[in-house]
């Protein structure tokens, strides 16, 4: 319902290579950690966004989206639904092309604002699930099965 197959494909294959992953920290037990690693294997540059601004998967972290000193194509949101709308608004403000709310992250008002601003958006989905459905190939041979 919150992401038609064409939009999902467009974001994963054509919206750009730089993905800010909001909520990504060095905690390997968190879903954001594994999804970010998978995105890297599929050729995406990930940018950790977390209040601690930690370096994760070899990429420097930033405390907020507005701290990132270069363009971001997709903002992948791993924060709870109550905080996600503010992140979506920040994604629009920095000029991102798309916003992706992870599984369980739902904010219909944010959906309307992001889409109204002309960005692509997917909500309550995970790229780690959608990438195999699309039959995409990894950018490097070290992807785990």
mmCIF file of C-alpha atoms in Angstrom:
data_model
loop_
_atom_site.group_PDB
_atom_site.id
_atom_site.type_symbol
_atom_site.label_atom_id
_atom_site.label_comp_id
_atom_site.label_asym_id
_atom_site.label_seq_id
_atom_site.Cartn_x
_atom_site.Cartn_y
_atom_site.Cartn_z
ATOM 1 C CA UNK A 1 0.000 0.000 0.000
ATOM 2 C CA UNK A 2 2.812 2.428 0.830
ATOM 3 C CA UNK A 3 5.114 1.653 -2.055
ATOM 4 C CA UNK A 4 4.138 0.409 -5.444
ATOM 5 C CA UNK A 5 6.598 -1.843 -7.283
ATOM 6 C CA UNK A 6 7.556 0.887 -9.782
ATOM 7 C CA UNK A 7 8.445 3.327 -7.012
ATOM 8 C CA UNK A 8 10.421 0.678 -5.133
ATOM 9 C CA UNK A 9 12.347 -0.206 -8.304
ATOM 10 C CA UNK A 10 12.964 3.467 -9.113
ATOM 11 C CA UNK A 11 14.357 4.160 -5.647
ATOM 12 C CA UNK A 12 16.555 1.055 -5.583
ATOM 13 C CA UNK A 13 17.874 1.363 -9.128
ATOM 14 C CA UNK A 14 17.580 4.955 -10.226
ATOM 15 C CA UNK A 15 17.209 7.452 -7.395
ATOM 16 C CA UNK A 16 20.906 7.657 -6.695
ATOM 17 C CA UNK A 17 23.697 5.963 -4.887
ATOM 18 C CA UNK A 18 23.994 7.912 -1.621
ATOM 19 C CA UNK A 19 21.699 6.646 1.123
ATOM 20 C CA UNK A 20 21.562 8.384 4.501
ATOM 21 C CA UNK A 21 20.568 5.720 7.015
ATOM 22 C CA UNK A 22 18.899 7.487 9.945
ATOM 23 C CA UNK A 23 19.234 5.471 13.133
ATOM 24 C CA UNK A 24 22.385 3.638 12.006
ATOM 25 C CA UNK A 25 24.903 3.146 14.801
ATOM 26 C CA UNK A 26 27.689 0.719 15.549
ATOM 27 C CA UNK A 27 25.241 -1.649 17.284
ATOM 28 C CA UNK A 28 25.464 -4.794 15.151
ATOM 29 C CA UNK A 29 22.259 -6.209 16.656
ATOM 30 C CA UNK A 30 20.117 -3.448 15.166
ATOM 31 C CA UNK A 31 18.395 -3.992 11.820
ATOM 32 C CA UNK A 32 19.869 -0.767 10.433
ATOM 33 C CA UNK A 33 23.358 -2.231 10.720
ATOM 34 C CA UNK A 34 22.610 -5.253 8.540
ATOM 35 C CA UNK A 35 20.502 -3.357 6.009
ATOM 36 C CA UNK A 36 23.217 -0.718 5.590
ATOM 37 C CA UNK A 37 25.785 -3.447 4.974
ATOM 38 C CA UNK A 38 23.514 -5.017 2.365
ATOM 39 C CA UNK A 39 23.013 -1.662 0.644
ATOM 40 C CA UNK A 40 26.799 -1.282 0.433
ATOM 41 C CA UNK A 41 27.078 -4.694 -1.201
ATOM 42 C CA UNK A 42 24.614 -3.512 -3.815
ATOM 43 C CA UNK A 43 26.739 -0.484 -4.631
ATOM 44 C CA UNK A 44 25.092 2.144 -2.438
ATOM 45 C CA UNK A 45 27.136 4.604 -0.429
ATOM 46 C CA UNK A 46 25.680 4.634 3.052
ATOM 47 C CA UNK A 47 25.888 7.599 5.402
ATOM 48 C CA UNK A 48 25.218 6.832 9.077
ATOM 49 C CA UNK A 49 22.950 9.384 10.761
ATOM 50 C CA UNK A 50 22.717 9.012 14.517
ATOM 51 C CA UNK A 51 23.141 11.407 17.468
ATOM 52 C CA UNK A 52 26.456 9.681 18.284
ATOM 53 C CA UNK A 53 27.739 10.359 14.725
ATOM 54 C CA UNK A 54 29.658 7.077 14.726
ATOM 55 C CA UNK A 55 31.665 5.702 11.815
ATOM 56 C CA UNK A 56 29.878 2.555 10.632
ATOM 57 C CA UNK A 57 30.878 0.191 7.813
ATOM 58 C CA UNK A 58 33.806 2.504 7.073
ATOM 59 C CA UNK A 59 31.592 5.551 6.508
ATOM 60 C CA UNK A 60 31.743 8.673 8.686
ATOM 61 C CA UNK A 61 28.586 9.339 10.649
ATOM 62 C CA UNK A 62 26.692 12.579 11.154
ATOM 63 C CA UNK A 63 24.379 13.625 13.979
ATOM 64 C CA UNK A 64 21.632 14.925 11.658
ATOM 65 C CA UNK A 65 20.788 14.993 7.974
ATOM 66 C CA UNK A 66 21.574 18.711 7.824
ATOM 67 C CA UNK A 67 25.125 18.010 9.045
ATOM 68 C CA UNK A 68 25.934 15.991 5.911
ATOM 69 C CA UNK A 69 28.100 18.239 3.690
ATOM 70 C CA UNK A 70 27.217 16.572 0.368
ATOM 71 C CA UNK A 71 24.017 15.625 -1.486
ATOM 72 C CA UNK A 72 21.958 12.686 -0.266
ATOM 73 C CA UNK A 73 19.750 10.806 -2.715
ATOM 74 C CA UNK A 74 17.684 8.565 -0.437
ATOM 75 C CA UNK A 75 16.918 8.886 3.267
ATOM 76 C CA UNK A 76 16.327 5.465 4.853
ATOM 77 C CA UNK A 77 14.549 5.870 8.197
ATOM 78 C CA UNK A 78 15.048 3.439 11.099
ATOM 79 C CA UNK A 79 13.509 5.557 13.878
ATOM 80 C CA UNK A 80 10.126 4.997 15.470
ATOM 81 C CA UNK A 81 7.017 6.360 13.825
ATOM 82 C CA UNK A 82 6.659 9.208 16.323
ATOM 83 C CA UNK A 83 10.010 10.647 15.187
ATOM 84 C CA UNK A 84 9.857 9.694 11.512
ATOM 85 C CA UNK A 85 7.796 12.658 10.319
ATOM 86 C CA UNK A 86 10.438 15.143 11.425
ATOM 87 C CA UNK A 87 13.090 13.103 9.622
ATOM 88 C CA UNK A 88 10.959 13.074 6.471
ATOM 89 C CA UNK A 89 10.617 16.852 6.637
ATOM 90 C CA UNK A 90 14.379 17.172 7.035
ATOM 91 C CA UNK A 91 14.873 14.890 4.004
ATOM 92 C CA UNK A 92 12.703 17.225 1.927
ATOM 93 C CA UNK A 93 14.611 20.249 3.250
ATOM 94 C CA UNK A 94 18.025 18.851 2.251
ATOM 95 C CA UNK A 95 16.846 18.039 -1.258
ATOM 96 C CA UNK A 96 16.757 14.238 -1.110
ATOM 97 C CA UNK A 97 15.100 12.475 -4.040
ATOM 98 C CA UNK A 98 13.366 9.789 -1.988
ATOM 99 C CA UNK A 99 12.437 8.745 1.542
ATOM 100 C CA UNK A 100 12.193 5.127 2.691
ATOM 101 C CA UNK A 101 10.480 4.293 6.001
ATOM 102 C CA UNK A 102 11.477 0.850 7.247
ATOM 103 C CA UNK A 103 9.177 -1.967 8.350
ATOM 104 C CA UNK A 104 6.897 -0.800 11.136
ATOM 105 C CA UNK A 105 7.602 2.890 10.518
ATOM 106 C CA UNK A 106 4.320 4.482 9.448
ATOM 107 C CA UNK A 107 3.313 8.142 9.392
ATOM 108 C CA UNK A 108 0.595 8.874 6.867
ATOM 109 C CA UNK A 109 0.851 12.650 7.333
ATOM 110 C CA UNK A 110 4.582 12.470 6.550
ATOM 111 C CA UNK A 111 3.738 10.320 3.504
ATOM 112 C CA UNK A 112 1.418 13.061 2.248
ATOM 113 C CA UNK A 113 3.989 15.824 2.877
ATOM 114 C CA UNK A 114 6.850 13.980 1.192
ATOM 115 C CA UNK A 115 4.770 12.982 -1.826
ATOM 116 C CA UNK A 116 3.334 16.503 -1.981
ATOM 117 C CA UNK A 117 6.893 17.851 -2.160
ATOM 118 C CA UNK A 118 7.483 15.687 -5.238
ATOM 119 C CA UNK A 119 9.714 13.017 -3.697
ATOM 120 C CA UNK A 120 9.322 9.288 -4.066
ATOM 121 C CA UNK A 121 8.439 7.514 -0.851
ATOM 122 C CA UNK A 122 8.120 3.972 0.413
ATOM 123 C CA UNK A 123 6.764 3.223 3.872
ATOM 124 C CA UNK A 124 6.635 0.076 6.009
ATOM 125 C CA UNK A 125 9.007 -1.809 3.684
ATOM 126 C CA UNK A 126 12.627 -2.976 3.824
ATOM 127 C CA UNK A 127 15.131 -2.757 0.962
ATOM 128 C CA UNK A 128 16.731 -5.985 2.187
ATOM 129 C CA UNK A 129 13.449 -7.725 1.328
ATOM 130 C CA UNK A 130 12.724 -5.758 -1.846
ATOM 131 C CA UNK A 131 16.177 -6.099 -3.471
ATOM 132 C CA UNK A 132 15.910 -9.902 -3.907
ATOM 133 C CA UNK A 133 12.363 -9.521 -5.237
ATOM 134 C CA UNK A 134 13.736 -7.299 -7.974
ATOM 135 C CA UNK A 135 16.495 -9.760 -8.825
ATOM 136 C CA UNK A 136 19.227 -7.134 -8.436
ATOM 137 C CA UNK A 137 22.835 -8.270 -8.519
ATOM 138 C CA UNK A 138 25.361 -7.283 -5.869
ATOM 139 C CA UNK A 139 28.068 -4.807 -6.784
ATOM 140 C CA UNK A 140 30.705 -7.042 -5.169
ATOM 141 C CA UNK A 141 31.124 -10.779 -4.785
ATOM 142 C CA UNK A 142 31.275 -10.808 -0.982
ATOM 143 C CA UNK A 143 27.526 -10.677 -0.363
ATOM 144 C CA UNK A 144 26.377 -13.171 2.214
ATOM 145 C CA UNK A 145 23.574 -15.516 1.240
#
